[in-house]
Amino acid sequence: QNTFPKGTGLSSSGSGFAALTIAATKAIGLALSERELSILARQGSGTACRCVCGGIVEWKDGETSETSYSESIFPAGYWEVRDVVAVVDEGKKLVSSTSGHALAKTSLFYKERLANIKTKLEQVRQAIKIKDFDKLGLVEGEALEFHSILLTSEPPMIAWYPGTIEVMLAVWEMRREGIKAYFTINTGFNVHVLTTPEFESIVKERLDKLSLVVKTISAKVGEKPSELKTHLF
Amino acid sequence: QNTFPKGTGLSSSGSGFAALTIAATKAIGLALSERELSILARQGSGTACRCVCGGIVEWKDGETSETSYSESIFPAGYWEVRDVVAVVDEGKKLVSSTSGHALAKTSLFYKERLANIKTKLEQVRQAIKIKDFDKLGLVEGEALEFHSILLTSEPPMIAWYPGTIEVMLAVWEMRREGIKAYFTINTGFNVHVLTTPEFESIVKERLDKLSLVVKTISAKVGEKPSELKTHLF
């Protein structure tokens, strides 16, 4: 059972395939390690390889199925970061992640982006390690860079909805007022607004007020998937 | 007298400085050529160098004040292209063109863009020459590329408003239905929707219906500025 909104760029397929992988391997009596589960889950949906792990997770940049997997780099309680998801539309994405990945290579800017991504990843790791929230804010520029690749693909892709822009501008407005908040966007149009526990309620309140925001979902760094012994259906 | 909305990225400063240049030089008894007027107008606002010319105008990519000027490459009646401007906000731009230009150089993608711009310009010239409206549609990808440079500047700039996205997606929707329309965006958030005379009224009607569009302004390829002998005020 997956209670996550599907096809909106909030990684519903990731959570779904992670749950399926764990349930199916247990059901047939396999006792896989976290790495083995991650490798297997990735076959269903790339991002699922992250969802079998708990805490703050890094997806290793491998070239093969055996080397492209995720692992927890910090436990769930390591750093209290909040994610207020602004849902601006509950409809499906215009472009699937899979076709997006294929198209990205046609962007004039793709190579330049690739050449710089390792440095950026190291900066994010470092920001988490020293728990520097403003440094972590570089994920915002990263999201804009990623979407620029979509915008400059051939043909171009606009993954955003009007509300996406409304939320992004609102986050900048909040920051000008001293509220700690940075946005990031996956492949869809809904916006993740990262904040600290101290600012979570004001961020949620401000986002809920926006005319194009349908609802907000507050989340924090989660534990790894847990096994239920009761029937869901 | 400038009746154009100011500071919204619709080149109001261009039309204003063009009018001022022509009026002022005539008032002091100078009889400048179009090129001389263009060079002079550019000192007031870059884009003004285009507004002293009539028809379809190209701004020459010069390195000095003497070589950076505009000239008419086709007369106004050469090709009937329409521009339905979708005004999504009448407020001011968040970032001025001048500060935008300065920031653009900080984008990771700036050099790559520059390396490809001459080819693109030649393609646009060719599209106009052979009056191929769909080829001219490459201005759409160009607008997205330009805005990607803003999005990836340091710090990043979002020039768009929610309505900007609504209009862009609506244009793609129209094209899927066979309506000839391509968008382009200058430095602001309002959207120029290029179309042919045949589709002008349906494009205007569709844009007027959008929830985030304040109003539309229909325009066509204009003649050069004309001199009025009556008082405006």
Short mmCIF file of C-alpha atoms in Angstrom, two decimals:
data_model
loop_
_atom_site.label_atom_id
_atom_site.label_comp_id
_atom_site.label_asym_id
_atom_site.label_seq_id
_atom_site.Cartn_x
_atom_site.Cartn_y
_atom_site.Cartn_z
CA GLN A 1 0.00 0.00 0.00
CA ASN A 2 1.47 3.32 -1.09
CA THR A 3 -0.22 6.41 0.33
CA PHE A 4 2.06 8.78 -1.58
CA PRO A 5 0.66 10.90 -4.44
CA LYS A 6 1.70 9.14 -7.64
CA GLY A 7 3.42 10.56 -10.73
CA THR A 8 3.83 14.06 -9.34
CA GLY A 9 7.59 14.03 -8.93
CA LEU A 10 7.53 13.23 -5.23
CA SER A 11 9.25 9.86 -5.71
CA SER A 12 6.15 7.75 -5.20
CA SER A 13 7.59 5.06 -7.45
CA GLY A 14 10.71 5.05 -5.28
CA SER A 15 8.84 4.40 -2.06
CA GLY A 16 6.60 1.87 -3.78
CA PHE A 17 9.37 -0.19 -5.32
CA ALA A 18 11.39 -0.06 -2.11
CA ALA A 19 8.44 -1.50 -0.16
CA LEU A 20 7.83 -4.09 -2.86
CA THR A 21 11.47 -5.14 -2.92
CA ILE A 22 11.63 -5.63 0.82
CA ALA A 23 8.27 -7.40 1.02
CA ALA A 24 8.91 -9.68 -1.96
CA THR A 25 12.42 -10.74 -0.93
CA LYS A 26 11.24 -11.49 2.62
CA ALA A 27 8.25 -13.39 1.31
CA ILE A 28 10.47 -15.76 -0.67
CA GLY A 29 12.79 -16.20 2.27
CA LEU A 30 15.76 -14.11 1.12
CA ALA A 31 17.72 -12.20 3.76
CA LEU A 32 19.42 -9.50 1.70
CA SER A 33 21.78 -6.86 3.03
CA GLU A 34 20.84 -3.21 2.68
CA ARG A 35 23.21 -2.86 -0.28
CA GLU A 36 21.71 -5.90 -2.01
CA LEU A 37 18.21 -4.57 -1.44
CA SER A 38 19.25 -1.18 -2.80
CA ILE A 39 20.71 -2.74 -5.96
CA LEU A 40 17.57 -4.79 -6.49
CA ALA A 41 15.13 -1.92 -5.79
CA ARG A 42 16.94 0.25 -8.35
CA GLN A 43 15.78 -2.11 -11.11
CA GLY A 44 12.19 -1.10 -10.42
CA SER A 45 12.74 2.65 -10.17
CA GLY A 46 16.10 4.40 -9.91
CA THR A 47 15.20 6.43 -6.88
CA ALA A 48 13.90 3.33 -5.06
CA CYS A 49 17.51 2.39 -4.32
CA ARG A 50 17.53 5.29 -1.84
CA CYS A 51 14.29 4.38 -0.14
CA VAL A 52 15.44 1.06 1.31
CA CYS A 53 17.98 2.93 3.44
CA GLY A 54 17.26 5.08 6.49
CA GLY A 55 18.51 8.53 7.48
CA ILE A 56 20.44 10.76 5.09
CA VAL A 57 21.16 8.67 2.04
CA GLU A 58 23.60 8.97 -0.83
CA TRP A 59 23.07 7.27 -4.17
CA LYS A 60 26.50 6.15 -5.40
CA ASP A 61 27.29 7.19 -8.93
CA GLY A 62 28.03 3.74 -10.36
CA GLU A 63 28.22 2.65 -13.98
CA THR A 64 26.76 -0.80 -13.44
CA SER A 65 23.85 -2.31 -11.53
CA GLU A 66 26.32 -3.58 -8.96
CA THR A 67 27.96 -0.23 -8.31
CA SER A 68 24.94 2.09 -8.54
CA TYR A 69 23.30 1.73 -5.16
CA SER A 70 22.58 3.82 -2.08
CA GLU A 71 23.82 3.84 1.46
CA SER A 72 22.99 5.76 4.59
CA ILE A 73 25.71 8.35 5.20
CA PHE A 74 24.17 9.71 8.43
CA PRO A 75 21.50 8.19 10.68
CA ALA A 76 17.98 9.68 10.83
CA GLY A 77 18.58 11.54 14.08
CA TYR A 78 21.89 13.07 13.01
CA TRP A 79 20.49 16.43 11.97
CA GLU A 80 16.97 17.78 12.34
CA VAL A 81 16.16 19.08 8.87
CA ARG A 82 12.53 19.52 7.84
CA ASP A 83 11.00 19.23 4.39
CA VAL A 84 7.72 21.08 3.85
CA VAL A 85 6.44 19.85 0.51
CA ALA A 86 4.29 22.39 -1.31
CA VAL A 87 1.89 20.47 -3.53
CA VAL A 88 0.86 22.81 -6.32
CA ASP A 89 -0.98 20.23 -8.39
CA GLU A 90 -2.01 16.66 -7.75
CA GLY A 91 -2.05 15.75 -11.42
CA LYS A 92 0.57 13.73 -13.21
CA LYS A 93 3.90 15.01 -14.45
CA LEU A 94 3.95 16.10 -18.09
CA VAL A 95 7.16 14.20 -18.71
CA SER A 96 8.18 10.98 -16.98
CA SER A 97 11.56 10.80 -15.26
CA THR A 98 12.68 8.13 -17.70
CA SER A 99 12.03 10.21 -20.82
CA GLY A 100 13.47 13.23 -19.03
CA HIS A 101 16.75 11.41 -18.41
CA ALA A 102 17.01 10.43 -22.05
CA LEU A 103 16.28 13.96 -23.27
CA ALA A 104 18.67 15.67 -20.85
CA LYS A 105 21.65 14.57 -22.95
CA THR A 106 20.40 16.73 -25.83
CA SER A 107 20.90 19.92 -23.81
CA LEU A 108 23.69 22.23 -24.92
CA PHE A 109 24.63 22.51 -21.25
CA TYR A 110 24.64 18.83 -20.30
CA LYS A 111 28.41 18.26 -20.48
CA GLU A 112 29.25 21.36 -18.51
CA ARG A 113 26.82 20.26 -15.81
CA LEU A 114 28.30 16.78 -15.65
CA ALA A 115 31.82 18.17 -15.31
CA ASN A 116 30.82 20.08 -12.18
CA ILE A 117 28.58 17.64 -10.39
CA LYS A 118 31.17 15.80 -8.30
CA THR A 119 32.38 19.02 -6.70
CA LYS A 120 28.82 19.99 -5.90
CA LEU A 121 28.06 16.62 -4.37
CA GLU A 122 31.12 16.92 -2.13
CA GLN A 123 29.91 20.37 -1.01
CA VAL A 124 26.52 18.92 -0.07
CA ARG A 125 28.15 16.07 1.87
CA GLN A 126 30.31 18.58 3.69
CA ALA A 127 27.33 20.83 4.53
CA ILE A 128 25.53 17.87 6.10
CA LYS A 129 28.64 16.72 7.93
CA ILE A 130 29.14 20.10 9.62
CA LYS A 131 25.36 20.66 9.89
CA ASP A 132 25.53 24.01 8.08
CA PHE A 133 22.00 24.69 6.88
CA ASP A 134 22.87 27.68 4.70
CA LYS A 135 25.59 25.68 2.94
CA LEU A 136 23.02 22.94 2.36
CA GLY A 137 21.02 25.66 0.64
CA LEU A 138 23.13 25.11 -2.46
CA VAL A 139 20.61 22.40 -3.34
CA GLU A 140 18.44 25.30 -4.47
CA GLY A 141 20.86 26.38 -7.20
CA GLU A 142 21.28 22.71 -8.06
CA ALA A 143 17.54 22.33 -8.63
CA LEU A 144 17.53 25.38 -10.90
CA GLU A 145 20.52 24.01 -12.81
CA PHE A 146 18.83 20.64 -13.24
CA HIS A 147 15.64 22.25 -14.53
CA SER A 148 17.69 24.44 -16.88
CA ILE A 149 18.89 21.23 -18.49
CA LEU A 150 15.26 20.23 -19.07
CA LEU A 151 14.41 23.71 -20.40
CA THR A 152 17.26 23.51 -22.91
CA SER A 153 16.70 19.95 -24.07
CA GLU A 154 15.60 19.29 -27.62
CA PRO A 155 12.66 19.49 -27.56
CA PRO A 156 12.58 21.59 -24.39
CA MET A 157 10.68 20.45 -21.33
CA ILE A 158 8.95 22.61 -18.76
CA ALA A 159 8.35 20.49 -15.69
CA TRP A 160 7.06 23.44 -13.65
CA TYR A 161 3.53 24.59 -13.04
CA PRO A 162 2.52 28.18 -12.22
CA GLY A 163 2.47 27.32 -8.53
CA THR A 164 6.06 26.11 -8.71
CA ILE A 165 7.17 29.67 -9.48
CA GLU A 166 4.89 31.08 -6.80
CA VAL A 167 6.51 28.85 -4.18
CA MET A 168 10.07 29.55 -5.34
CA LEU A 169 9.54 33.31 -5.18
CA ALA A 170 7.86 32.96 -1.78
CA VAL A 171 10.87 31.07 -0.44
CA TRP A 172 13.17 33.89 -1.54
CA GLU A 173 10.81 36.39 0.07
CA MET A 174 10.94 34.40 3.32
CA ARG A 175 14.73 34.32 3.25
CA ARG A 176 14.86 38.08 2.82
CA GLU A 177 12.87 38.23 6.06
CA GLY A 178 15.33 36.00 7.88
CA ILE A 179 13.35 32.75 7.69
CA LYS A 180 15.70 29.85 6.99
CA ALA A 181 14.25 28.07 3.96
CA TYR A 182 15.62 26.76 0.67
CA PHE A 183 13.65 25.06 -2.06
CA THR A 184 14.51 22.06 -4.15
CA ILE A 185 12.52 20.34 -6.87
CA ASN A 186 12.84 16.84 -8.20
CA THR A 187 11.68 15.93 -11.68
CA GLY A 188 8.17 17.28 -11.16
CA PHE A 189 6.49 20.55 -10.31
CA ASN A 190 5.88 20.19 -6.58
CA VAL A 191 8.41 21.97 -4.40
CA HIS A 192 10.33 20.69 -1.38
CA VAL A 193 11.04 23.52 1.01
CA LEU A 194 13.87 22.61 3.37
CA THR A 195 13.88 24.35 6.71
CA THR A 196 14.91 23.90 10.33
CA PRO A 197 12.56 22.74 13.15
CA GLU A 198 12.51 26.33 14.48
CA PHE A 199 11.04 27.71 11.23
CA GLU A 200 8.90 24.72 10.20
CA SER A 201 5.53 26.07 11.33
CA ILE A 202 5.97 29.55 9.85
CA VAL A 203 7.18 28.08 6.55
CA LYS A 204 4.17 25.76 6.43
CA GLU A 205 1.80 28.61 7.28
CA ARG A 206 3.26 30.89 4.63
CA LEU A 207 3.15 28.20 1.96
CA ASP A 208 -0.42 27.19 2.86
CA LYS A 209 -1.50 30.80 2.25
CA LEU A 210 -0.24 30.92 -1.33
CA SER A 211 -3.04 30.98 -3.87
CA LEU A 212 -1.61 28.19 -6.05
CA VAL A 213 -0.61 25.78 -3.28
CA VAL A 214 -3.12 22.92 -2.94
CA LYS A 215 -1.69 21.55 0.30
CA THR A 216 1.55 21.07 2.19
CA ILE A 217 3.06 17.86 3.54
CA SER A 218 5.57 18.15 6.38
CA ALA A 219 8.31 15.55 6.48
CA LYS A 220 11.53 14.89 8.31
CA VAL A 221 14.51 12.64 7.78
CA GLY A 222 13.01 9.16 7.99
CA GLU A 223 14.10 5.82 9.37
CA LYS A 224 14.51 2.88 7.02
CA PRO A 225 11.36 1.00 5.96
CA SER A 226 9.90 -1.15 8.73
CA GLU A 227 8.12 -4.47 8.39
CA LEU A 228 4.43 -4.75 9.29
CA LYS A 229 3.04 -8.09 10.33
CA THR A 230 -0.59 -7.06 9.90
CA HIS A 231 -2.63 -7.08 6.70
CA LEU A 232 -2.96 -3.70 4.97
CA PHE A 233 -5.94 -4.59 2.81
CA GLN B 1 4.84 60.45 -24.32
CA ASN B 2 5.29 56.73 -23.77
CA THR B 3 2.08 54.72 -23.41
CA PHE B 4 3.97 51.45 -22.93
CA PRO B 5 3.88 49.65 -19.54
CA LYS B 6 7.19 50.46 -17.87
CA GLY B 7 9.71 48.12 -16.24
CA THR B 8 7.87 44.92 -17.10
CA GLY B 9 10.33 43.57 -19.68
CA LEU B 10 8.36 44.81 -22.69
CA SER B 11 11.13 47.19 -23.80
CA SER B 12 9.40 50.38 -22.65
CA SER B 13 12.78 52.01 -22.09
CA GLY B 14 13.71 51.14 -25.67
CA SER B 15 10.70 52.87 -27.21
CA GLY B 16 11.08 55.80 -24.85
CA PHE B 17 14.75 56.44 -25.56
CA ALA B 18 14.20 55.99 -29.28
CA ALA B 19 11.50 58.66 -29.27
CA LEU B 20 13.63 60.92 -27.11
CA THR B 21 16.67 60.50 -29.38
CA ILE B 22 14.72 61.37 -32.51
CA ALA B 23 12.88 64.29 -30.91
CA ALA B 24 15.96 65.76 -29.24
CA THR B 25 18.23 65.54 -32.29
CA LYS B 26 15.57 67.11 -34.50
CA ALA B 27 14.95 69.84 -31.94
CA ILE B 28 18.58 70.91 -32.01
CA GLY B 29 18.62 70.81 -35.79
CA LEU B 30 20.63 67.62 -36.36
CA ALA B 31 19.71 65.47 -39.35
CA LEU B 32 21.14 62.09 -38.36
CA SER B 33 21.05 58.94 -40.46
CA GLU B 34 19.21 55.90 -39.13
CA ARG B 35 22.52 54.33 -38.15
CA GLU B 36 23.65 57.43 -36.30
CA LEU B 37 20.31 57.62 -34.50
CA SER B 38 20.62 53.95 -33.58
CA ILE B 39 24.11 54.42 -32.16
CA LEU B 40 22.95 57.42 -30.14
CA ALA B 41 19.75 55.80 -28.86
CA ARG B 42 21.76 52.82 -27.61
CA GLN B 43 23.47 55.05 -25.05
CA GLY B 44 20.14 55.56 -23.32
CA SER B 45 18.97 51.95 -23.34
CA GLY B 46 20.54 49.12 -25.30
CA THR B 47 17.32 47.95 -26.89
CA ALA B 48 16.46 51.53 -27.97
CA CYS B 49 18.95 51.13 -30.83
CA ARG B 50 16.39 48.78 -32.42
CA CYS B 51 13.42 51.05 -31.96
CA VAL B 52 14.60 53.85 -34.23
CA CYS B 53 14.43 51.44 -37.20
CA GLY B 54 11.29 50.14 -38.88
CA GLY B 55 10.28 46.64 -39.95
CA ILE B 56 12.25 43.56 -38.91
CA VAL B 57 15.37 44.81 -37.20
CA GLU B 58 18.70 43.25 -36.33
CA TRP B 59 20.96 44.57 -33.60
CA LYS B 60 24.55 44.15 -34.83
CA ASP B 61 26.83 42.43 -32.39
CA GLY B 62 29.50 45.16 -32.17
CA GLU B 63 32.20 45.60 -29.56
CA THR B 64 32.14 49.40 -29.57
CA SER B 65 29.52 52.12 -29.54
CA GLU B 66 30.20 52.69 -33.23
CA THR B 67 29.71 49.08 -34.27
CA SER B 68 26.84 48.07 -31.98
CA TYR B 69 23.77 49.45 -33.72
CA SER B 70 20.65 48.20 -35.44
CA GLU B 71 19.41 48.16 -38.98
CA SER B 72 16.24 47.12 -40.69
CA ILE B 73 16.82 43.79 -42.46
CA PHE B 74 13.30 43.54 -43.90
CA PRO B 75 10.62 46.21 -44.28
CA ALA B 76 7.48 46.19 -42.11
CA GLY B 77 5.28 44.68 -44.80
CA TYR B 78 7.69 41.90 -45.72
CA TRP B 79 6.06 39.21 -43.61
CA GLU B 80 2.84 39.34 -41.62
CA VAL B 81 3.84 38.00 -38.23
CA ARG B 82 1.73 38.84 -35.17
CA ASP B 83 2.82 39.23 -31.57
CA VAL B 84 0.12 38.69 -28.95
CA VAL B 85 1.67 39.87 -25.70
CA ALA B 86 0.30 38.11 -22.65
CA VAL B 87 0.64 40.49 -19.70
CA VAL B 88 0.69 38.36 -16.56
CA ASP B 89 1.61 41.15 -14.17
CA GLU B 90 1.84 44.89 -14.53
CA GLY B 91 4.33 45.27 -11.71
CA LYS B 92 8.01 45.90 -12.15
CA LYS B 93 10.64 43.32 -12.98
CA LEU B 94 12.42 41.83 -9.98
CA VAL B 95 15.80 42.26 -11.65
CA SER B 96 16.70 45.06 -14.06
CA SER B 97 18.12 44.19 -17.48
CA THR B 98 21.38 45.89 -16.57
CA SER B 99 22.02 43.84 -13.42
CA GLY B 100 20.83 40.75 -15.32
CA HIS B 101 23.45 41.26 -17.99
CA ALA B 102 26.18 41.60 -15.40
CA LEU B 103 25.07 38.47 -13.54
CA ALA B 104 24.69 36.32 -16.66
CA LYS B 105 28.46 35.93 -16.92
CA THR B 106 28.47 34.04 -13.62
CA SER B 107 26.42 31.19 -15.08
CA LEU B 108 28.19 27.89 -15.57
CA PHE B 109 26.57 27.75 -19.00
CA TYR B 110 27.39 31.26 -20.24
CA LYS B 111 30.40 30.35 -22.42
CA GLU B 112 28.63 27.45 -24.07
CA ARG B 113 25.71 29.69 -24.90
CA LEU B 114 27.97 32.37 -26.38
CA ALA B 115 29.73 29.82 -28.57
CA ASN B 116 26.45 28.86 -30.20
CA ILE B 117 24.71 32.17 -30.58
CA LYS B 118 25.97 33.16 -34.03
CA THR B 119 24.67 29.95 -35.59
CA LYS B 120 21.31 30.49 -33.97
CA LEU B 121 21.13 34.08 -35.18
CA GLU B 122 21.84 32.94 -38.72
CA GLN B 123 19.02 30.39 -38.44
CA VAL B 124 16.58 33.09 -37.35
CA ARG B 125 17.66 35.36 -40.23
CA GLN B 126 17.15 32.47 -42.63
CA ALA B 127 13.70 31.64 -41.22
CA ILE B 128 12.59 35.23 -41.78
CA LYS B 129 14.14 35.35 -45.24
CA ILE B 130 12.21 32.29 -46.42
CA LYS B 131 9.17 33.22 -44.30
CA ASP B 132 9.12 29.85 -42.53
CA PHE B 133 7.06 30.40 -39.39
CA ASP B 134 7.88 27.06 -37.79
CA LYS B 135 11.60 27.64 -38.28
CA LEU B 136 11.16 31.04 -36.66
CA GLY B 137 9.75 29.09 -33.73
CA LEU B 138 13.30 28.40 -32.63
CA VAL B 139 13.05 31.70 -30.78
CA GLU B 140 11.11 29.70 -28.21
CA GLY B 141 14.05 27.46 -27.35
CA GLU B 142 16.24 30.54 -27.41
CA ALA B 143 14.07 32.24 -24.76
CA LEU B 144 14.27 29.15 -22.57
CA GLU B 145 18.05 29.03 -23.01
CA PHE B 146 18.38 32.69 -22.12
CA HIS B 147 16.29 32.24 -18.99
CA SER B 148 18.31 29.16 -18.06
CA ILE B 149 21.33 31.45 -17.92
CA LEU B 150 19.48 33.64 -15.42
CA LEU B 151 18.37 30.60 -13.41
CA THR B 152 21.97 29.37 -13.15
CA SER B 153 23.59 32.71 -12.36
CA GLU B 154 25.19 33.26 -8.97
CA PRO B 155 22.99 34.21 -7.24
CA PRO B 156 20.25 32.71 -9.44
CA MET B 157 17.51 34.87 -10.88
CA ILE B 158 13.93 33.87 -11.58
CA ALA B 159 12.47 36.44 -13.94
CA TRP B 160 9.23 34.49 -14.39
CA TYR B 161 5.93 34.85 -12.61
CA PRO B 162 3.38 32.03 -12.18
CA GLY B 163 1.46 33.33 -15.19
CA THR B 164 4.58 33.06 -17.35
CA ILE B 165 4.48 29.28 -16.94
CA GLU B 166 0.72 29.19 -17.50
CA VAL B 167 1.15 30.97 -20.85
CA MET B 168 4.10 28.84 -21.96
CA LEU B 169 2.23 25.61 -21.26
CA ALA B 170 -0.88 27.02 -23.00
CA VAL B 171 1.17 27.78 -26.12
CA TRP B 172 2.39 24.19 -26.24
CA GLU B 173 -1.17 22.99 -25.77
CA MET B 174 -2.30 25.19 -28.68
CA ARG B 175 0.48 23.82 -30.90
CA ARG B 176 -0.58 20.28 -30.13
CA GLU B 177 -4.01 21.30 -31.49
CA GLY B 178 -2.50 22.67 -34.70
CA ILE B 179 -2.56 26.36 -33.79
CA LYS B 180 0.61 28.05 -35.03
CA ALA B 181 2.06 29.83 -32.00
CA TYR B 182 5.47 30.09 -30.38
CA PHE B 183 6.36 32.04 -27.28
CA THR B 184 9.33 34.18 -26.54
CA ILE B 185 10.20 36.17 -23.43
CA ASN B 186 12.55 39.11 -23.03
CA THR B 187 14.14 39.91 -19.70
CA GLY B 188 10.85 40.06 -17.83
CA PHE B 189 7.92 37.81 -17.08
CA ASN B 190 5.39 38.84 -19.71
CA VAL B 191 5.20 36.55 -22.71
CA HIS B 192 5.24 37.39 -26.41
CA VAL B 193 3.26 34.83 -28.36
CA LEU B 194 4.20 34.91 -32.03
CA THR B 195 1.55 33.74 -34.45
CA THR B 196 0.28 34.25 -37.98
CA PRO B 197 -2.64 36.55 -38.96
CA GLU B 198 -4.80 33.45 -39.50
CA PHE B 199 -4.43 32.32 -35.88
CA GLU B 200 -4.20 35.72 -34.18
CA SER B 201 -7.78 35.91 -32.88
CA ILE B 202 -7.90 32.37 -31.53
CA VAL B 203 -4.51 32.82 -29.83
CA LYS B 204 -5.69 36.06 -28.24
CA GLU B 205 -8.95 34.45 -27.13
CA ARG B 206 -7.17 31.46 -25.60
CA LEU B 207 -4.66 33.63 -23.78
CA ASP B 208 -7.34 36.00 -22.48
CA LYS B 209 -9.11 33.02 -20.90
CA LEU B 210 -6.12 31.98 -18.79
CA SER B 211 -6.59 32.65 -15.09
CA LEU B 212 -3.23 34.38 -14.59
CA VAL B 213 -3.28 36.57 -17.71
CA VAL B 214 -4.20 40.19 -16.85
CA LYS B 215 -4.61 41.34 -20.45
CA THR B 216 -3.24 40.80 -23.94
CA ILE B 217 -1.78 43.36 -26.35
CA SER B 218 -1.81 42.50 -30.06
CA ALA B 219 1.03 43.89 -32.11
CA LYS B 220 2.48 43.51 -35.56
CA VAL B 221 5.76 44.39 -37.24
CA GLY B 222 5.86 48.18 -36.99
CA GLU B 223 7.06 51.01 -39.17
CA LYS B 224 9.85 53.26 -37.96
CA PRO B 225 8.96 56.05 -35.50
CA SER B 226 7.07 58.92 -37.11
CA GLU B 227 7.24 62.58 -36.23
CA LEU B 228 4.21 64.36 -34.80
CA LYS B 229 3.86 68.10 -35.27
CA THR B 230 1.15 68.49 -32.64
CA HIS B 231 1.66 68.87 -28.90
CA LEU B 232 1.17 65.69 -26.88
CA PHE B 233 0.73 67.35 -23.51
#
